[in-house]
PDB file of C-alpha atoms in Angstrom:
ATOM      1  CA  MET A   1       4.505 130.273 -95.134  1.00 48.00           C
ATOM      2  CA  ASP A   2       3.861 127.199 -97.249  1.00 57.00           C
ATOM      3  CA  GLY A   3       2.351 128.334-100.548  1.00 80.00           C
ATOM      4  CA  ARG A   4       0.468 125.113-101.200  1.00 88.00           C
ATOM      5  CA  GLY A   5      -3.327 125.198-101.113  1.00 94.00           C
ATOM      6  CA  ILE A   6      -5.527 123.285 -98.709  1.00 96.00           C
ATOM      7  CA  LEU A   7      -7.920 120.497 -99.735  1.00 96.00           C
ATOM      8  CA  ILE A   8     -11.384 121.204 -98.309  1.00 96.00           C
ATOM      9  CA  VAL A   9     -14.344 118.826 -98.385  1.00 96.00           C
ATOM     10  CA  VAL A  10     -17.790 120.373 -97.900  1.00 95.00           C
ATOM     11  CA  SER A  11     -20.740 118.118 -97.152  1.00 94.00           C
ATOM     12  CA  GLY A  12     -24.222 118.888 -95.910  1.00 93.00           C
ATOM     13  CA  PHE A  13     -27.817 117.816 -95.966  1.00 91.00           C
ATOM     14  CA  SER A  14     -29.751 118.174 -99.180  1.00 85.00           C
ATOM     15  CA  GLY A  15     -31.391 121.587 -98.797  1.00 86.00           C
ATOM     16  CA  SER A  16     -28.695 122.967 -96.464  1.00 89.00           C
ATOM     17  CA  GLY A  17     -27.710 125.521 -99.106  1.00 88.00           C
ATOM     18  CA  LYS A  18     -24.146 124.255 -99.603  1.00 89.00           C
ATOM     19  CA  GLY A  19     -24.259 124.755-103.392  1.00 86.00           C
ATOM     20  CA  THR A  20     -25.236 128.412-102.970  1.00 90.00           C
ATOM     21  CA  ILE A  21     -22.444 128.918-100.394  1.00 93.00           C
ATOM     22  CA  MET A  22     -19.869 127.323-102.747  1.00 90.00           C
ATOM     23  CA  ASN A  23     -20.871 129.546-105.655  1.00 90.00           C
ATOM     24  CA  GLU A  24     -20.777 132.639-103.467  1.00 93.00           C
ATOM     25  CA  ILE A  25     -17.355 131.911-101.914  1.00 94.00           C
ATOM     26  CA  ILE A  26     -15.855 131.266-105.381  1.00 92.00           C
ATOM     27  CA  ARG A  27     -17.394 134.482-106.713  1.00 92.00           C
ATOM     28  CA  ARG A  28     -16.222 136.582-103.782  1.00 94.00           C
ATOM     29  CA  TYR A  29     -12.650 135.370-103.242  1.00 93.00           C
ATOM     30  CA  ASN A  30     -10.141 134.446-105.908  1.00 88.00           C
ATOM     31  CA  ASN A  31      -8.038 131.962-103.930  1.00 91.00           C
ATOM     32  CA  TYR A  32     -10.548 129.080-104.228  1.00 95.00           C
ATOM     33  CA  ALA A  33     -11.035 126.464-106.907  1.00 93.00           C
ATOM     34  CA  LEU A  34     -14.089 124.201-107.075  1.00 90.00           C
ATOM     35  CA  SER A  35     -13.076 120.659-107.908  1.00 89.00           C
ATOM     36  CA  VAL A  36     -14.717 119.356-111.064  1.00 88.00           C
ATOM     37  CA  SER A  37     -16.005 115.767-110.839  1.00 89.00           C
ATOM     38  CA  ALA A  38     -15.795 113.126-113.526  1.00 93.00           C
ATOM     39  CA  THR A  39     -19.012 111.253-114.360  1.00 93.00           C
ATOM     40  CA  THR A  40     -20.322 108.655-116.771  1.00 95.00           C
ATOM     41  CA  ARG A  41     -23.754 110.257-117.017  1.00 91.00           C
ATOM     42  CA  ASN A  42     -24.683 112.148-120.181  1.00 87.00           C
ATOM     43  CA  PRO A  43     -24.342 115.950-120.208  1.00 86.00           C
ATOM     44  CA  ARG A  44     -27.563 117.829-119.511  1.00 83.00           C
ATOM     45  CA  PRO A  45     -28.493 120.798-121.735  1.00 85.00           C
ATOM     46  CA  GLY A  46     -26.169 123.699-121.045  1.00 84.00           C
ATOM     47  CA  GLU A  47     -23.453 121.627-119.305  1.00 84.00           C
ATOM     48  CA  THR A  48     -19.959 121.908-120.701  1.00 83.00           C
ATOM     49  CA  GLU A  49     -16.959 119.567-120.506  1.00 89.00           C
ATOM     50  CA  GLY A  50     -14.567 120.630-117.749  1.00 78.00           C
ATOM     51  CA  LYS A  51     -16.967 123.167-116.219  1.00 79.00           C
ATOM     52  CA  GLU A  52     -19.781 121.199-114.556  1.00 80.00           C
ATOM     53  CA  TYR A  53     -18.149 117.776-115.081  1.00 88.00           C
ATOM     54  CA  PHE A  54     -15.521 115.873-117.001  1.00 92.00           C
ATOM     55  CA  PHE A  55     -17.721 113.503-119.021  1.00 95.00           C
ATOM     56  CA  LYS A  56     -16.297 109.985-119.424  1.00 95.00           C
ATOM     57  CA  SER A  57     -17.414 106.674-120.897  1.00 94.00           C
ATOM     58  CA  VAL A  58     -17.758 103.770-118.433  1.00 94.00           C
ATOM     59  CA  GLU A  59     -14.611 102.229-119.927  1.00 95.00           C
ATOM     60  CA  GLU A  60     -12.610 105.473-119.475  1.00 95.00           C
ATOM     61  CA  PHE A  61     -13.869 105.856-115.919  1.00 96.00           C
ATOM     62  CA  GLU A  62     -12.993 102.261-114.996  1.00 95.00           C
ATOM     63  CA  LYS A  63      -9.493 102.799-116.419  1.00 96.00           C
ATOM     64  CA  MET A  64      -9.158 105.856-114.118  1.00 96.00           C
ATOM     65  CA  ILE A  65     -10.162 103.674-111.141  1.00 95.00           C
ATOM     66  CA  ALA A  66      -7.628 101.007-112.124  1.00 96.00           C
ATOM     67  CA  LYS A  67      -4.830 103.587-112.463  1.00 96.00           C
ATOM     68  CA  ASP A  68      -5.689 105.193-109.093  1.00 93.00           C
ATOM     69  CA  GLU A  69      -6.371 108.504-110.856  1.00 95.00           C
ATOM     70  CA  LEU A  70      -9.354 109.334-108.617  1.00 94.00           C
ATOM     71  CA  ILE A  71      -9.243 110.686-105.076  1.00 91.00           C
ATOM     72  CA  GLU A  72     -12.647 109.086-104.401  1.00 90.00           C
ATOM     73  CA  TYR A  73     -15.501 107.721-106.466  1.00 91.00           C
ATOM     74  CA  ALA A  74     -18.955 106.266-105.973  1.00 86.00           C
ATOM     75  CA  ARG A  75     -21.654 104.710-108.062  1.00 85.00           C
ATOM     76  CA  TYR A  76     -25.173 106.164-107.919  1.00 79.00           C
ATOM     77  CA  VAL A  77     -27.993 104.383-109.734  1.00 76.00           C
ATOM     78  CA  ASP A  78     -26.261 103.489-113.044  1.00 85.00           C
ATOM     79  CA  ASN A  79     -23.539 106.147-113.137  1.00 90.00           C
ATOM     80  CA  TYR A  80     -20.091 106.663-111.690  1.00 92.00           C
ATOM     81  CA  TYR A  81     -19.038 109.969-110.092  1.00 90.00           C
ATOM     82  CA  GLY A  82     -15.510 110.692-108.908  1.00 92.00           C
ATOM     83  CA  THR A  83     -12.875 113.327-108.170  1.00 91.00           C
ATOM     84  CA  PRO A  84      -9.901 113.329-110.596  1.00 93.00           C
ATOM     85  CA  ARG A  85      -6.615 113.526-108.705  1.00 93.00           C
ATOM     86  CA  ALA A  86      -4.621 115.403-111.390  1.00 92.00           C
ATOM     87  CA  TYR A  87      -6.910 118.438-111.478  1.00 89.00           C
ATOM     88  CA  VAL A  88      -6.922 118.747-107.675  1.00 92.00           C
ATOM     89  CA  GLU A  89      -3.118 118.371-107.389  1.00 92.00           C
ATOM     90  CA  GLU A  90      -2.596 120.989-110.096  1.00 92.00           C
ATOM     91  CA  GLN A  91      -4.782 123.533-108.279  1.00 92.00           C
ATOM     92  CA  LEU A  92      -3.197 122.839-104.873  1.00 93.00           C
ATOM     93  CA  GLU A  93       0.311 123.236-106.317  1.00 93.00           C
ATOM     94  CA  ALA A  94      -0.764 126.587-107.802  1.00 93.00           C
ATOM     95  CA  GLY A  95      -1.629 127.688-104.237  1.00 93.00           C
ATOM     96  CA  LYS A  96      -5.411 127.466-104.653  1.00 94.00           C
ATOM     97  CA  ASP A  97      -7.590 126.100-101.867  1.00 96.00           C
ATOM     98  CA  VAL A  98      -9.584 123.340-103.541  1.00 96.00           C
ATOM     99  CA  ILE A  99     -13.167 122.711-102.463  1.00 95.00           C
ATOM    100  CA  LEU A 100     -14.791 119.330-103.086  1.00 93.00           C
ATOM    101  CA  GLU A 101     -18.535 119.103-102.547  1.00 90.00           C
ATOM    102  CA  ILE A 102     -19.241 115.453-101.758  1.00 87.00           C
ATOM    103  CA  GLU A 103     -21.349 113.308 -99.443  1.00 85.00           C
ATOM    104  CA  ILE A 104     -20.197 111.839 -96.135  1.00 87.00           C
ATOM    105  CA  GLN A 105     -18.857 108.459 -97.342  1.00 84.00           C
ATOM    106  CA  GLY A 106     -16.720 110.196 -99.958  1.00 86.00           C
ATOM    107  CA  ALA A 107     -15.511 112.753 -97.423  1.00 91.00           C
ATOM    108  CA  ILE A 108     -14.300 110.034 -95.053  1.00 89.00           C
ATOM    109  CA  LYS A 109     -12.470 108.290 -97.922  1.00 87.00           C
ATOM    110  CA  VAL A 110     -10.728 111.549 -98.885  1.00 91.00           C
ATOM    111  CA  LYS A 111      -9.663 112.169 -95.263  1.00 92.00           C
ATOM    112  CA  GLU A 112      -8.213 108.629 -95.088  1.00 89.00           C
ATOM    113  CA  LYS A 113      -6.156 109.204 -98.237  1.00 87.00           C
ATOM    114  CA  PHE A 114      -5.243 112.814 -97.429  1.00 89.00           C
ATOM    115  CA  PRO A 115      -5.175 113.269 -93.632  1.00 91.00           C
ATOM    116  CA  ASP A 116      -4.529 117.033 -93.993  1.00 93.00           C
ATOM    117  CA  THR A 117      -7.951 117.542 -95.597  1.00 95.00           C
ATOM    118  CA  LEU A 118     -10.223 120.046 -93.872  1.00 97.00           C
ATOM    119  CA  LEU A 119     -13.760 118.683 -93.469  1.00 97.00           C
ATOM    120  CA  LEU A 120     -16.658 121.171 -93.237  1.00 97.00           C
ATOM    121  CA  PHE A 121     -20.302 120.223 -92.711  1.00 96.00           C
ATOM    122  CA  VAL A 122     -23.094 122.634 -93.664  1.00 95.00           C
ATOM    123  CA  THR A 123     -26.401 122.456 -91.804  1.00 94.00           C
ATOM    124  CA  PRO A 124     -29.443 124.695 -91.323  1.00 93.00           C
ATOM    125  CA  PRO A 125     -30.030 125.832 -87.731  1.00 92.00           C
ATOM    126  CA  THR A 126     -32.876 123.340 -87.155  1.00 93.00           C
ATOM    127  CA  ALA A 127     -34.457 120.239 -88.689  1.00 93.00           C
ATOM    128  CA  GLU A 128     -37.673 122.229 -89.050  1.00 93.00           C
ATOM    129  CA  GLU A 129     -35.820 124.835 -91.135  1.00 92.00           C
ATOM    130  CA  LEU A 130     -34.349 122.051 -93.297  1.00 92.00           C
ATOM    131  CA  ARG A 131     -37.819 120.691 -94.092  1.00 92.00           C
ATOM    132  CA  LYS A 132     -39.063 124.261 -94.770  1.00 92.00           C
ATOM    133  CA  ARG A 133     -36.257 124.847 -97.289  1.00 89.00           C
ATOM    134  CA  LEU A 134     -36.904 121.551 -99.070  1.00 89.00           C
ATOM    135  CA  VAL A 135     -40.612 122.376 -99.329  1.00 89.00           C
ATOM    136  CA  GLY A 136     -39.811 125.953-100.371  1.00 84.00           C
ATOM    137  CA  ARG A 137     -37.814 124.749-103.386  1.00 80.00           C
ATOM    138  CA  GLY A 138     -41.136 123.655-104.870  1.00 80.00           C
ATOM    139  CA  THR A 139     -39.363 121.120-107.098  1.00 80.00           C
ATOM    140  CA  GLU A 140     -40.003 117.896-105.196  1.00 81.00           C
ATOM    141  CA  THR A 141     -42.968 115.781-104.138  1.00 88.00           C
ATOM    142  CA  MET A 142     -43.670 115.213-100.458  1.00 89.00           C
ATOM    143  CA  ASP A 143     -42.430 111.615-100.856  1.00 91.00           C
ATOM    144  CA  VAL A 144     -39.045 112.874-102.062  1.00 88.00           C
ATOM    145  CA  ILE A 145     -38.913 115.429 -99.238  1.00 90.00           C
ATOM    146  CA  ASP A 146     -39.652 112.702 -96.661  1.00 92.00           C
ATOM    147  CA  PHE A 147     -36.916 110.556 -98.240  1.00 90.00           C
ATOM    148  CA  ARG A 148     -34.432 113.467 -97.995  1.00 89.00           C
ATOM    149  CA  MET A 149     -35.340 114.069 -94.341  1.00 93.00           C
ATOM    150  CA  LYS A 150     -34.833 110.357 -93.592  1.00 92.00           C
ATOM    151  CA  ARG A 151     -31.472 110.517 -95.389  1.00 90.00           C
ATOM    152  CA  ALA A 152     -30.542 113.620 -93.348  1.00 93.00           C
ATOM    153  CA  LYS A 153     -31.278 111.656 -90.150  1.00 93.00           C
ATOM    154  CA  GLU A 154     -28.789 108.968 -91.305  1.00 91.00           C
ATOM    155  CA  GLU A 155     -26.217 111.541 -92.403  1.00 91.00           C
ATOM    156  CA  SER A 156     -26.425 113.362 -89.070  1.00 92.00           C
ATOM    157  CA  LEU A 157     -24.730 110.309 -87.505  1.00 92.00           C
ATOM    158  CA  GLY A 158     -21.522 111.271 -89.323  1.00 92.00           C
ATOM    159  CA  MET A 159     -21.508 114.974 -88.396  1.00 94.00           C
ATOM    160  CA  ASP A 160     -18.980 114.549 -85.612  1.00 93.00           C
ATOM    161  CA  ARG A 161     -16.377 113.211 -88.097  1.00 94.00           C
ATOM    162  CA  TYR A 162     -16.071 116.759 -89.492  1.00 96.00           C
ATOM    163  CA  ASP A 163     -13.602 119.420 -88.312  1.00 96.00           C
ATOM    164  CA  TYR A 164     -16.106 122.258 -88.326  1.00 96.00           C
ATOM    165  CA  LEU A 165     -19.859 122.716 -88.506  1.00 95.00           C
ATOM    166  CA  ILE A 166     -21.077 125.654 -90.561  1.00 94.00           C
ATOM    167  CA  ILE A 167     -24.592 126.747 -89.515  1.00 93.00           C
ATOM    168  CA  ASN A 168     -26.239 128.246 -92.601  1.00 91.00           C
ATOM    169  CA  ASP A 169     -28.717 130.682 -91.166  1.00 87.00           C
ATOM    170  CA  VAL A 170     -27.835 133.946 -92.949  1.00 90.00           C
ATOM    171  CA  LEU A 171     -26.007 133.259 -96.239  1.00 89.00           C
ATOM    172  CA  GLU A 172     -23.781 136.343 -96.001  1.00 91.00           C
ATOM    173  CA  ASP A 173     -22.504 135.401 -92.500  1.00 93.00           C
ATOM    174  CA  CYS A 174     -22.093 131.783 -93.516  1.00 94.00           C
ATOM    175  CA  VAL A 175     -19.823 132.591 -96.487  1.00 95.00           C
ATOM    176  CA  GLU A 176     -17.697 134.899 -94.323  1.00 95.00           C
ATOM    177  CA  GLU A 177     -17.402 132.278 -91.602  1.00 95.00           C
ATOM    178  CA  MET A 178     -16.315 129.577 -94.038  1.00 96.00           C
ATOM    179  CA  HIS A 179     -13.684 131.892 -95.505  1.00 96.00           C
ATOM    180  CA  ARG A 180     -12.350 132.756 -92.018  1.00 95.00           C
ATOM    181  CA  ILE A 181     -12.130 129.084 -91.005  1.00 96.00           C
ATOM    182  CA  ILE A 182     -10.186 128.183 -94.151  1.00 96.00           C
ATOM    183  CA  GLN A 183      -7.814 131.149 -93.803  1.00 93.00           C
ATOM    184  CA  GLY A 184      -7.225 130.273 -90.141  1.00 94.00           C
ATOM    185  CA  GLU A 185      -6.455 126.720 -91.201  1.00 94.00           C
ATOM    186  CA  HIS A 186      -3.462 128.017 -93.197  1.00 91.00           C
ATOM    187  CA  ARG A 187      -1.901 129.094 -89.876  1.00 90.00           C
ATOM    188  CA  ARG A 188      -2.097 125.622 -88.290  1.00 90.00           C
ATOM    189  CA  SER A 189       1.383 124.598 -87.189  1.00 88.00           C
ATOM    190  CA  PHE A 190       1.316 121.215 -88.955  1.00 87.00           C
ATOM    191  CA  ARG A 191       0.793 123.032 -92.275  1.00 88.00           C
ATOM    192  CA  ASN A 192       3.855 125.212 -91.671  1.00 90.00           C
ATOM    193  CA  GLN A 193       6.619 122.742 -90.780  1.00 89.00           C
ATOM    194  CA  ALA A 194       9.074 124.280 -93.284  1.00 89.00           C
ATOM    195  CA  PHE A 195       8.568 127.744 -91.792  1.00 91.00           C
ATOM    196  CA  ILE A 196       8.960 126.409 -88.229  1.00 92.00           C
ATOM    197  CA  GLU A 197      12.195 124.561 -89.110  1.00 93.00           C
ATOM    198  CA  HIS A 198      13.560 127.657 -90.849  1.00 93.00           C
ATOM    199  CA  MET A 199      12.768 129.826 -87.802  1.00 93.00           C
ATOM    200  CA  LYS A 200      14.461 127.353 -85.466  1.00 94.00           C
ATOM    201  CA  GLU A 201      17.564 127.346 -87.689  1.00 93.00           C
ATOM    202  CA  GLU A 202      17.696 131.147 -87.801  1.00 94.00           C
ATOM    203  CA  LEU A 203      17.359 131.361 -84.007  1.00 95.00           C
ATOM    204  CA  LYS A 204      20.256 128.953 -83.496  1.00 92.00           C
ATOM    205  CA  GLY A 205      22.514 131.573 -85.014  1.00 85.00           C
ATOM    206  CA  GLU A 206      21.343 134.346 -82.677  1.00 78.00           C
TER     207      GLU A 206
END
């Protein structure tokens, strides 16, 4: 079997629990690597270089764009965020399955550049449950919650661009399901061309 890792993009509504799932899957299985984004925003207390983000100046980031060193990037408010190509390539070559947690526009860009990318979309079982989770966080005003629900409505239009939907009802089941999907993906024939060719060659000699 091909020992190279798979590039996986995970998107989902704000409040779908995708961050919790990512942390849990990384903790539970050792064949995953979470991609670390580059950003021009300042580090928050407790954030370390190379763990939460690679912190860059605007000039450094724009150089990375010019040199095509980012798989995808976007600008939010006054800061750039992007996925450095070198880090991802390194992890894939080492046989790790690399997970990128990005929003829909970024996911589509990645799939265009790397057609073999596996796209997963995380969603709660119902819209009502999504609102309940956002309220339950207790960190946002009702205005922000309404804005996030409106954004979810827009994002839902892109759900059918994804390879799999992951319904996050029970966290435990959700993590297991995501792991199973990714492991099954390793068996897809297009990811095993070298093995198939080798088998055909061997059978010629029979």
